[in-house]
Coordinates of N, CA and C in Angstrom, one line a residue:
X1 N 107.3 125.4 123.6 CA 107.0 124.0 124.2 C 105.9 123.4 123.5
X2 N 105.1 124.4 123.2 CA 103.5 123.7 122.3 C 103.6 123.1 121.1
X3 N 104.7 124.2 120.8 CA 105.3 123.5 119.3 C 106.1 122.6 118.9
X4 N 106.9 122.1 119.9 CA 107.7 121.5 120.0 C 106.9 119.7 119.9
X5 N 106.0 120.2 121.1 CA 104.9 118.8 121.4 C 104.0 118.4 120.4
X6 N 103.8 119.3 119.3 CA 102.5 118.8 118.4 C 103.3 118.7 117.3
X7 N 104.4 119.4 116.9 CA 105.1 119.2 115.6 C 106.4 118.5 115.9
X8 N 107.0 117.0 116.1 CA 107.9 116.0 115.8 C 109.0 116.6 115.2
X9 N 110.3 116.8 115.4 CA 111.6 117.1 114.8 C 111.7 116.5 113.5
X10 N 111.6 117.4 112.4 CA 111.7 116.6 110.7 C 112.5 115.6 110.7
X11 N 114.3 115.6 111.8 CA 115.0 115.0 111.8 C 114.2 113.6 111.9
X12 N 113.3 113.8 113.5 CA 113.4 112.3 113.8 C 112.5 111.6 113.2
X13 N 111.4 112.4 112.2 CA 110.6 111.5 111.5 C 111.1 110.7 110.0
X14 N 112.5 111.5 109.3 CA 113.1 111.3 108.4 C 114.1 109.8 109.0
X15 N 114.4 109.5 110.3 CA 115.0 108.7 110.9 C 113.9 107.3 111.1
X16 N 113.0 107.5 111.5 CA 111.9 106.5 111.8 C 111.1 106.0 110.7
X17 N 110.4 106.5 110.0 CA 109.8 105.9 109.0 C 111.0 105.2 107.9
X18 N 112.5 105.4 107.4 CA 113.0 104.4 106.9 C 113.4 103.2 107.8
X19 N 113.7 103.2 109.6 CA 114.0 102.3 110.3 C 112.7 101.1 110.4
X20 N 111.9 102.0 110.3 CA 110.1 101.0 109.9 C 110.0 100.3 108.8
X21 N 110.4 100.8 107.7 CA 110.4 100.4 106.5 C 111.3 99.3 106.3
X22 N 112.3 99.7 106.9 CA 113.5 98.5 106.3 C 113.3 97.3 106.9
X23 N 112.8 97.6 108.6 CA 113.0 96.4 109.3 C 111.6 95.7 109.1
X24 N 110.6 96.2 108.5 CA 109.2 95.1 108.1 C 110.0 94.9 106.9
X25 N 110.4 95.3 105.9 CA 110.7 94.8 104.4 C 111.6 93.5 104.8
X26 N 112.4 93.4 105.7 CA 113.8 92.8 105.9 C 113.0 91.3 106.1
X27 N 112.3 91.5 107.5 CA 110.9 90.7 107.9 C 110.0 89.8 106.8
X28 N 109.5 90.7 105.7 CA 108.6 90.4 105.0 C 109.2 89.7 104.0
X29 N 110.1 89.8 103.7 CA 111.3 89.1 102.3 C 111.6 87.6 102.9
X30 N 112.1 87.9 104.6 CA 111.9 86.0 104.7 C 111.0 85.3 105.4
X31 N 110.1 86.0 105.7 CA 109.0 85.1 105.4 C 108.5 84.6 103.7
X32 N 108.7 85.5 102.8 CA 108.1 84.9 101.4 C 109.4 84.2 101.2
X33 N 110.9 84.6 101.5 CA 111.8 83.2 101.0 C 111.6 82.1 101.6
X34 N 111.1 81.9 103.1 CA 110.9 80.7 103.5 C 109.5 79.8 102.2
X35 N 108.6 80.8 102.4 CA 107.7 79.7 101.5 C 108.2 79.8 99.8
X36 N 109.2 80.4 99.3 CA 109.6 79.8 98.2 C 110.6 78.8 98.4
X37 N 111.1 78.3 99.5 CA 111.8 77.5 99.7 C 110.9 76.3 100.0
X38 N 109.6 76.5 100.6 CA 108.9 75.6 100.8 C 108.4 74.6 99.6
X39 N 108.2 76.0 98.5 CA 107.1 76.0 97.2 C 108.5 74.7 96.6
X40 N 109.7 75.1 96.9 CA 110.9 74.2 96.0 C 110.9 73.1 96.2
X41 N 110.3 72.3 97.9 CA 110.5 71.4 98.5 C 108.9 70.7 98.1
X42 N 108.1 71.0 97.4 CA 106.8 71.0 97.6 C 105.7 70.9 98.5
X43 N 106.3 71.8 99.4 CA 105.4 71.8 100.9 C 106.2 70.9 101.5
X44 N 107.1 69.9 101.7 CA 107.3 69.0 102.7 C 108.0 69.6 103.9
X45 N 107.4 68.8 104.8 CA 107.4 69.6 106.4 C 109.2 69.2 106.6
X46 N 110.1 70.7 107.2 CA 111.0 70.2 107.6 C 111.3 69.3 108.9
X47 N 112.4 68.5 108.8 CA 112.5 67.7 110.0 C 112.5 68.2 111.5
X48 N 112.4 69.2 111.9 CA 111.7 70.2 113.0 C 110.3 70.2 112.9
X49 N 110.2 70.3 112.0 CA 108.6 70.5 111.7 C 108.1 68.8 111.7
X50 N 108.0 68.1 111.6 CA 107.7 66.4 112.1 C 108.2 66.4 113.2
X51 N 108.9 66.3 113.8 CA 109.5 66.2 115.4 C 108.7 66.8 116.5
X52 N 108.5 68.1 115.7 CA 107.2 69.2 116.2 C 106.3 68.7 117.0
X53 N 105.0 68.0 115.9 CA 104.4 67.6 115.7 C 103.9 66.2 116.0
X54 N 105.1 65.1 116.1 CA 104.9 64.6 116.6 C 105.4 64.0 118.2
X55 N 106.1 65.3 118.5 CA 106.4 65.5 119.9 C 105.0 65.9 120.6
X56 N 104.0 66.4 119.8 CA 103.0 67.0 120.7 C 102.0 65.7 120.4
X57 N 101.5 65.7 121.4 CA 100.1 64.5 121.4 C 99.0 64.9 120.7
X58 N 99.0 63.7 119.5 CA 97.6 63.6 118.9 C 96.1 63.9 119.7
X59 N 95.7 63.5 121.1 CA 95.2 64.2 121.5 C 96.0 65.0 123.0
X60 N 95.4 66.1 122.8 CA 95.6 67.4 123.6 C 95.4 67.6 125.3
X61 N 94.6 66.7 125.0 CA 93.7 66.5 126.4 C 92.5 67.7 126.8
X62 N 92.2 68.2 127.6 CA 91.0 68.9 127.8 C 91.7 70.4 127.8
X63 N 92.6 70.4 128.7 CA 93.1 71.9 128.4 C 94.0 72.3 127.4
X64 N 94.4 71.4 126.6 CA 95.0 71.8 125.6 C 94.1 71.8 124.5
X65 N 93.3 71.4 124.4 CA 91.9 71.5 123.5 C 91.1 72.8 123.4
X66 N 91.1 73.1 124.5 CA 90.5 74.2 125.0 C 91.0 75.2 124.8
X67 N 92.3 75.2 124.9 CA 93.4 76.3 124.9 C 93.5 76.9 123.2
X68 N 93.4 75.5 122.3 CA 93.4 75.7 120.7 C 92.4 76.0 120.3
X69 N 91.1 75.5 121.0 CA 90.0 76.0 120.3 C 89.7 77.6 120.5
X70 N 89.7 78.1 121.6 CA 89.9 79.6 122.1 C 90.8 80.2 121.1
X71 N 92.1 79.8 121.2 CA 92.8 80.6 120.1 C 92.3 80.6 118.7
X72 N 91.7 79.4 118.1 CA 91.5 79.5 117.0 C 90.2 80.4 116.7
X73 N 89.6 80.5 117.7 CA 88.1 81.3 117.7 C 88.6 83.2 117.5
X74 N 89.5 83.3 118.3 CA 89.9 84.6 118.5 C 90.9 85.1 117.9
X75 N 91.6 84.0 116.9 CA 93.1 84.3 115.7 C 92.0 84.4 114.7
X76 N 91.2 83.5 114.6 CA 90.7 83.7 113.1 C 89.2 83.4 113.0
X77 N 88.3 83.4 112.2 CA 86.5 83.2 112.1 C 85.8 84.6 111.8
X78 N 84.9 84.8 111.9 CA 84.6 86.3 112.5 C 85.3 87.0 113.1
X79 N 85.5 86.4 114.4 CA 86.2 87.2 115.3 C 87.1 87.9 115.7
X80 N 88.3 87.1 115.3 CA 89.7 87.4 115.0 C 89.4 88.5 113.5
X81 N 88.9 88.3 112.2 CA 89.1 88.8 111.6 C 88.1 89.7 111.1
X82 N 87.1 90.3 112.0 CA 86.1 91.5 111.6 C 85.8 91.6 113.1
X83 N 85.3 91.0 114.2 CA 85.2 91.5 115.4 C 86.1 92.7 116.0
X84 N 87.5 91.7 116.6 CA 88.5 92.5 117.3 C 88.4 93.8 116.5
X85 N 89.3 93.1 115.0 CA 89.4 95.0 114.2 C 88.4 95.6 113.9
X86 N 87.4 95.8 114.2 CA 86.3 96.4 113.9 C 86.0 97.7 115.2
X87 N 86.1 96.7 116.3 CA 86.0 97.3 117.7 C 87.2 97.8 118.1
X88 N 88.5 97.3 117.9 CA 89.7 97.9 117.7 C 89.7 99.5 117.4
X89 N 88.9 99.7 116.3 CA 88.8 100.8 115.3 C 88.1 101.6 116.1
X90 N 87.1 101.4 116.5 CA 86.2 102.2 117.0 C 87.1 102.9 118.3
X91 N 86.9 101.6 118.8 CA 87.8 102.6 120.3 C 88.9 103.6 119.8
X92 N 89.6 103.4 119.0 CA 91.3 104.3 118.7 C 90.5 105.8 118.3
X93 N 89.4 105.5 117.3 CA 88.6 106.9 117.1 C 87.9 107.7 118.0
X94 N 86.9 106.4 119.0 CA 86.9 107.6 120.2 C 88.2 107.9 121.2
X95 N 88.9 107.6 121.2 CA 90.1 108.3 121.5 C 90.7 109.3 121.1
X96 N 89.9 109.7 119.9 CA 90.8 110.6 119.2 C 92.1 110.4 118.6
X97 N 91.8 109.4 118.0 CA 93.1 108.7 117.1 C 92.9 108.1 116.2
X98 N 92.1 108.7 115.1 CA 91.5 108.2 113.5 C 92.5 107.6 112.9
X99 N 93.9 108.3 113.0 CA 94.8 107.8 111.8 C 95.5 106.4 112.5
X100 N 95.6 106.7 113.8 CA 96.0 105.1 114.8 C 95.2 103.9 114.2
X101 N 93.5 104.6 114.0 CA 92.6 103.1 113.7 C 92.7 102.9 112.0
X102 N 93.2 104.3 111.3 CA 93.1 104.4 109.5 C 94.4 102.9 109.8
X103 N 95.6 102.8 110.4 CA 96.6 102.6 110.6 C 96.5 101.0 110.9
X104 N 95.7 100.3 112.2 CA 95.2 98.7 112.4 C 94.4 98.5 111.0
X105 N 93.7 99.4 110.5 CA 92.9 98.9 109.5 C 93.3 98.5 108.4
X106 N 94.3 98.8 107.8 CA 95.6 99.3 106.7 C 96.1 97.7 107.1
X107 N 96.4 98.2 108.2 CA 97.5 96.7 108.6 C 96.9 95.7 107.9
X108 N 95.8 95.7 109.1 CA 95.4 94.4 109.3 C 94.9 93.4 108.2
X109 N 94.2 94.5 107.3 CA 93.9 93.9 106.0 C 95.0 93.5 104.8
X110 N 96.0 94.3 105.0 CA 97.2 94.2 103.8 C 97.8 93.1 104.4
X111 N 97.8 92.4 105.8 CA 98.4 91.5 106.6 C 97.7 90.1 106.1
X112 N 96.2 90.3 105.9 CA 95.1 89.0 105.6 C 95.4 88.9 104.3
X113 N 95.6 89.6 103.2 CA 95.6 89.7 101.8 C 96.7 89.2 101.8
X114 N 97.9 89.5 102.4 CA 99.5 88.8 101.8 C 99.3 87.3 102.3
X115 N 98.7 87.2 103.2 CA 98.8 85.5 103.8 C 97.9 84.8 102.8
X116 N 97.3 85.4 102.0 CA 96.1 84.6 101.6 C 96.8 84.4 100.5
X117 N 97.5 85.3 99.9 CA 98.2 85.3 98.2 C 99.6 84.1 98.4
X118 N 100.0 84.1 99.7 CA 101.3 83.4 99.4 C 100.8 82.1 99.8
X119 N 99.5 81.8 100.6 CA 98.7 80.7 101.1 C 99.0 79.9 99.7
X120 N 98.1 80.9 98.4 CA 97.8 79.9 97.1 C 99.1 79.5 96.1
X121 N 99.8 80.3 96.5 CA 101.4 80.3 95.9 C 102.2 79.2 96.5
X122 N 101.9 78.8 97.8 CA 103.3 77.8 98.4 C 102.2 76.2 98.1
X123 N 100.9 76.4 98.7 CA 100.2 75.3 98.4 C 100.3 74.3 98.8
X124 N 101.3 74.8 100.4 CA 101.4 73.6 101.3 C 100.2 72.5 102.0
X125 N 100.3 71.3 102.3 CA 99.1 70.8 102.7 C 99.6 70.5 104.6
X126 N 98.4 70.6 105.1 CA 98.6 70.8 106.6 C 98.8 69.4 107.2
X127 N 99.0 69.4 108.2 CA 98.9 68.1 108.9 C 98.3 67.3 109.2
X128 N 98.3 65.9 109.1 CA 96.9 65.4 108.5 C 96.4 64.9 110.1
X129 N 97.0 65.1 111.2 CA 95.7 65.0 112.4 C 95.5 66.3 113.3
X130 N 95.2 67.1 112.0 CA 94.3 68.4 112.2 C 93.1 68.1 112.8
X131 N 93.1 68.9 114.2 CA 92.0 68.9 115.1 C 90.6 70.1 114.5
X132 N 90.8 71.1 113.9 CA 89.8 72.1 113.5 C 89.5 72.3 112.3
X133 N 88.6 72.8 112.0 CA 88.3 73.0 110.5 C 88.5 74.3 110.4
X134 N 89.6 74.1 109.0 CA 90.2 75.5 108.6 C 90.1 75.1 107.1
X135 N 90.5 76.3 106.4 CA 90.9 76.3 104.7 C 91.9 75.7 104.7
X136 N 92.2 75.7 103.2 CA 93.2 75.1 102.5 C 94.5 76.1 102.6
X137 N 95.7 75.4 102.7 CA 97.3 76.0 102.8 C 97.8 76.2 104.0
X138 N 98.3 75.6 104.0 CA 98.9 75.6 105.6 C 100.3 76.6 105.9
X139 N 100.6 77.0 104.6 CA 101.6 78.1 104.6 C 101.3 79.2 104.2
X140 N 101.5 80.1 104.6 CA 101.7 80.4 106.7 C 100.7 80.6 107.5
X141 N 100.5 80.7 108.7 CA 99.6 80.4 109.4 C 99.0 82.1 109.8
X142 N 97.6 82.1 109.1 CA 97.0 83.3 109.5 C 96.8 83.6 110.6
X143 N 96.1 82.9 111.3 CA 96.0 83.2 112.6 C 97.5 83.9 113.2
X144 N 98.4 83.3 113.3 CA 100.0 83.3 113.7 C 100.3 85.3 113.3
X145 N 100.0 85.3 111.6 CA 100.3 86.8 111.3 C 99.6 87.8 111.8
X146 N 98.2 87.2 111.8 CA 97.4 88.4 112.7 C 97.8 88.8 113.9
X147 N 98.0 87.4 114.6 CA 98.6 88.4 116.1 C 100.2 88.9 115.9
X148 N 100.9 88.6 114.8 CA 101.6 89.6 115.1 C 101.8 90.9 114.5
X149 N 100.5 90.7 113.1 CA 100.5 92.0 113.1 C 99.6 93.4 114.2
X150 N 99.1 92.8 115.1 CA 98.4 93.1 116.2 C 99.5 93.5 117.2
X151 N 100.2 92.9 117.2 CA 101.2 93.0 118.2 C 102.2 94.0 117.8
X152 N 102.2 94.1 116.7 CA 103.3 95.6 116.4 C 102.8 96.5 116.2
X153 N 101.4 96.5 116.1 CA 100.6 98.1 115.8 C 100.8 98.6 117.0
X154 N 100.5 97.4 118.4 CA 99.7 98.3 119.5 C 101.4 98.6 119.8
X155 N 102.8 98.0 119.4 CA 103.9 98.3 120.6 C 103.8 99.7 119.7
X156 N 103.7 100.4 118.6 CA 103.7 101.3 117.2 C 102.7 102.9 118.1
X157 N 101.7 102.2 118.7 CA 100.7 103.2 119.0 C 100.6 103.3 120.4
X158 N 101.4 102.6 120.8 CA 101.6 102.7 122.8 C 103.2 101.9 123.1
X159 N 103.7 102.8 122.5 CA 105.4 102.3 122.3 C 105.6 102.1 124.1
X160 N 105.2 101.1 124.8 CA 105.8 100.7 126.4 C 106.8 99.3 126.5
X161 N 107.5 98.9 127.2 CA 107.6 97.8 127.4 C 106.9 96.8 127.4
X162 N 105.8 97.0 128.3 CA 105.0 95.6 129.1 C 103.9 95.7 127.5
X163 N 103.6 96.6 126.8 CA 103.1 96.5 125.8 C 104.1 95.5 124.8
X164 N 105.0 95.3 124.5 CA 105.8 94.8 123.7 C 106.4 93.2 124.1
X165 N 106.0 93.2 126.0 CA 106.0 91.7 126.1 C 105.1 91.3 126.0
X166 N 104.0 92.1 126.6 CA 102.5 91.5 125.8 C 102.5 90.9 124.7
X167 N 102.8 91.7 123.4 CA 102.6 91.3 122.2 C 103.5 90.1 121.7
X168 N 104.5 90.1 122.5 CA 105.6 88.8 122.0 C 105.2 87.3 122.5
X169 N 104.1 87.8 123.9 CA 103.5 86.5 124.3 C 102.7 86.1 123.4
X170 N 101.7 87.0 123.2 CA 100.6 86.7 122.8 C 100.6 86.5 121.3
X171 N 101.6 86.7 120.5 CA 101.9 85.8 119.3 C 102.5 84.6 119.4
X172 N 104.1 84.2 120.3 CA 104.1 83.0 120.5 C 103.0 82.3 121.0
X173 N 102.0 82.4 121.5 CA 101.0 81.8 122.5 C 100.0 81.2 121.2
X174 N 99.7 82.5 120.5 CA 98.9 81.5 119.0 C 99.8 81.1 118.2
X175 N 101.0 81.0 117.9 CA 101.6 80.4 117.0 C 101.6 78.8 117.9
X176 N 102.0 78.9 119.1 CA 102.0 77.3 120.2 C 100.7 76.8 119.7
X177 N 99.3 77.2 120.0 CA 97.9 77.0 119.6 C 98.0 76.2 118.3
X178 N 98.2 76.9 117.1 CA 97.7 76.6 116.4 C 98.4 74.8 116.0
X179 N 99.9 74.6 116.4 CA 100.3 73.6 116.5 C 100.0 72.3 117.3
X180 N 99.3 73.0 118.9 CA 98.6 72.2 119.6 C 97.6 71.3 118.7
X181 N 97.0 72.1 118.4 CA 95.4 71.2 117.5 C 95.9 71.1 115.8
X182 N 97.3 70.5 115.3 CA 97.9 70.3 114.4 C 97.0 71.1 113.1
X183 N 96.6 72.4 113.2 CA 96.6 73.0 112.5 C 97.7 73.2 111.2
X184 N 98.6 73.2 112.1 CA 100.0 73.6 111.2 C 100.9 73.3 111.7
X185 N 101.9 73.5 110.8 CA 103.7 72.9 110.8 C 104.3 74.1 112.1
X186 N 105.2 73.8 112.5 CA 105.8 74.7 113.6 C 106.9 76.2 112.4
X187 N 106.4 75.4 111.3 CA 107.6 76.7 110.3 C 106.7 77.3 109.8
X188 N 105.2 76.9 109.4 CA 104.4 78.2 109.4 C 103.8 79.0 110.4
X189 N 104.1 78.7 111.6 CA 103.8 79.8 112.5 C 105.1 80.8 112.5
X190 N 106.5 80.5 112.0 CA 106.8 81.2 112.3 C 107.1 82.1 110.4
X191 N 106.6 81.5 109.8 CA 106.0 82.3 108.6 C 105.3 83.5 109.3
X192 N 104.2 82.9 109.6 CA 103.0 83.9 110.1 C 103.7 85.1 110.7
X193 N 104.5 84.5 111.3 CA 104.6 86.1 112.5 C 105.9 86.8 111.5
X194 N 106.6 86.3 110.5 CA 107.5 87.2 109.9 C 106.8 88.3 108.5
X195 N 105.9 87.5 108.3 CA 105.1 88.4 107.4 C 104.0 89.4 108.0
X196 N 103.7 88.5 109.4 CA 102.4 89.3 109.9 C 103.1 90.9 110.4
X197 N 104.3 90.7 111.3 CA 104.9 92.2 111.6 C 106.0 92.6 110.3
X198 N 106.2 92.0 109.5 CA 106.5 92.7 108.3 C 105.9 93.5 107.6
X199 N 104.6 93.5 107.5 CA 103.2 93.6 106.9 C 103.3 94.8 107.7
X200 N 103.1 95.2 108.9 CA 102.5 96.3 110.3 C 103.6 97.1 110.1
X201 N 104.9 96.3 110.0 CA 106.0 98.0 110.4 C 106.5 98.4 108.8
X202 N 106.0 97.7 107.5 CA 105.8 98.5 106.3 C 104.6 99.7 106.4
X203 N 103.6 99.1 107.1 CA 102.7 100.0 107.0 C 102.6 101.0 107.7
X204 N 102.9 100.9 109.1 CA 103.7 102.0 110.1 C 104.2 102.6 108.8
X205 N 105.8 102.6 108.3 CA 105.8 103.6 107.4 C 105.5 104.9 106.9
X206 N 104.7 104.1 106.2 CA 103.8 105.3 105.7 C 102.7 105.8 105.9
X207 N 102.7 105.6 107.4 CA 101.6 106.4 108.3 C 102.7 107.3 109.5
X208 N 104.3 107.4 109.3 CA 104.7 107.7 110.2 C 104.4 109.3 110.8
X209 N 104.5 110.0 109.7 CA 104.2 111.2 109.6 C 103.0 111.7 110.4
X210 N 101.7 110.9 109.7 CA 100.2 110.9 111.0 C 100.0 110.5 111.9
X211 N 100.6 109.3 112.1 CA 100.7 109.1 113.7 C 101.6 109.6 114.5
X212 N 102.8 110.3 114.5 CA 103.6 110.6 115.1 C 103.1 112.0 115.6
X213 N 102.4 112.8 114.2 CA 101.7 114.5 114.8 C 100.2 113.9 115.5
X214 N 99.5 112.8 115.1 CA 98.6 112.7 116.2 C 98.7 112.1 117.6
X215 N 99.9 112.0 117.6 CA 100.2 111.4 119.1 C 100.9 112.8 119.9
X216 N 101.6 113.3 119.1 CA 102.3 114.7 119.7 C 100.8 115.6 119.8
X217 N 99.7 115.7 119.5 CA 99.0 116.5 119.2 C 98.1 115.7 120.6
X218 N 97.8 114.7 120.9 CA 97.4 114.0 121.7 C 98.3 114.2 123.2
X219 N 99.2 114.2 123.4 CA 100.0 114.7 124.5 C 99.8 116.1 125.1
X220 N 100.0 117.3 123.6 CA 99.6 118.1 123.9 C 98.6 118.8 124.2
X221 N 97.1 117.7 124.1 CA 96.2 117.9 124.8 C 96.1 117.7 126.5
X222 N 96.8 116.6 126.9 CA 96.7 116.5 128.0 C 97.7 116.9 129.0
X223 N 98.7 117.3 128.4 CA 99.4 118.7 129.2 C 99.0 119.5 129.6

């Protein structure tokens, strides 16, 4: 039984890590074809994407101001991008779960580096009654990838349900944000979230192996 709980069936890990692989690759390929289709169009916002945009009110009002400013503080700045994963990390290690935090950290960074590379590549321009001050490229929307590469570590490292609507909220909820305060087009949010969990379950991959014996090895402690 001990063995059983700390060492994973070769079968099911030879099953899992290509089902990770494929389905972030599958993920990750159209998000970068959407922004070469963008790069073909020269950034122009599709007709969804104007309708979007200007379905939503130039101003927000108080709680919808509020609502984008929060998001943008906690998707992206410091916060969003060395805060959370920083403190993230820590906790997973006192838990006893190094390669769970080796694993957000992997992500999270290979997740900020792809948005940033296809940012300079598509060279889309944002909307011009952008409520916040952000960098240049509006394609894809970082904030947008981070929460969903956040959102697929944690369903990855606490495989539950309510963990996995969590995460679906809480990406659509900053991808809604960042369009509220015309950050961005409604097609690079949903850039963001195809590269951002494309990015997480490539990486999953090839961590399947470590996280799978330190989670069986974690169980087996508290048995």
């Amino acid at each position: 039984m001990d063995a059983a709980l700390s060492t994973p069936p070769a079968t099911d890990l030879r099953r899992l890590w290509p089902r990770r692989a494929i389905s972030g690759s599958v993920l990750l390929v159209g998000g970068v074809l959407l922004g070469w289709w963008l790069f073909t169009q020269l950034g122009q916002p599709f007709d969804i994407d104007r309708w979007w945009n200007e379905w939503l009110p130039a101003d927000p009002g108080p709680v919808g101001l509020v609502f984008g400013l929060v998001m943008n503080r906690i998707g992206g700045t410091w916060v969003g991008v060395f805060a959370i994963p920083i403190a993230t990390a820590i906790a997973l290690v006192l838990l006893r779960r190094p390669w769970a935090a080796g694993y957000f950290v992997v992500a999270s960074a290979v997740s900020a580096l792809a948005v940033q590379l296809i940012k300079g590549l598509v060279d889309r321009s944002r909307p011009e009654d952008i409520l916040v001050t952000t960098d240049a490229g509006s394609y894809p929307s970082g904030h947008t990838a981070n929460a969903a590469t956040i959102a697929v570590v944690a369903v990855i490292l606490f495989p539950r349900v309510w963990v996995l609507v969590a995460g679906v909220v809480w990406t659509l909820l900053m991808g809604l944000s960042r369009t509220v305060v015309h950050a961005h087009w409604a097609s690079d949010t949903v850039g963001g979230m195809l590269i951002g969990a494309g990015v997480a379950l490539i990486v999953a991959a090839m961590f399947t192996e470590q996280l799978e014996r330190e989670r069986t090895a974690l169980l087996r402690r508290r048995s």
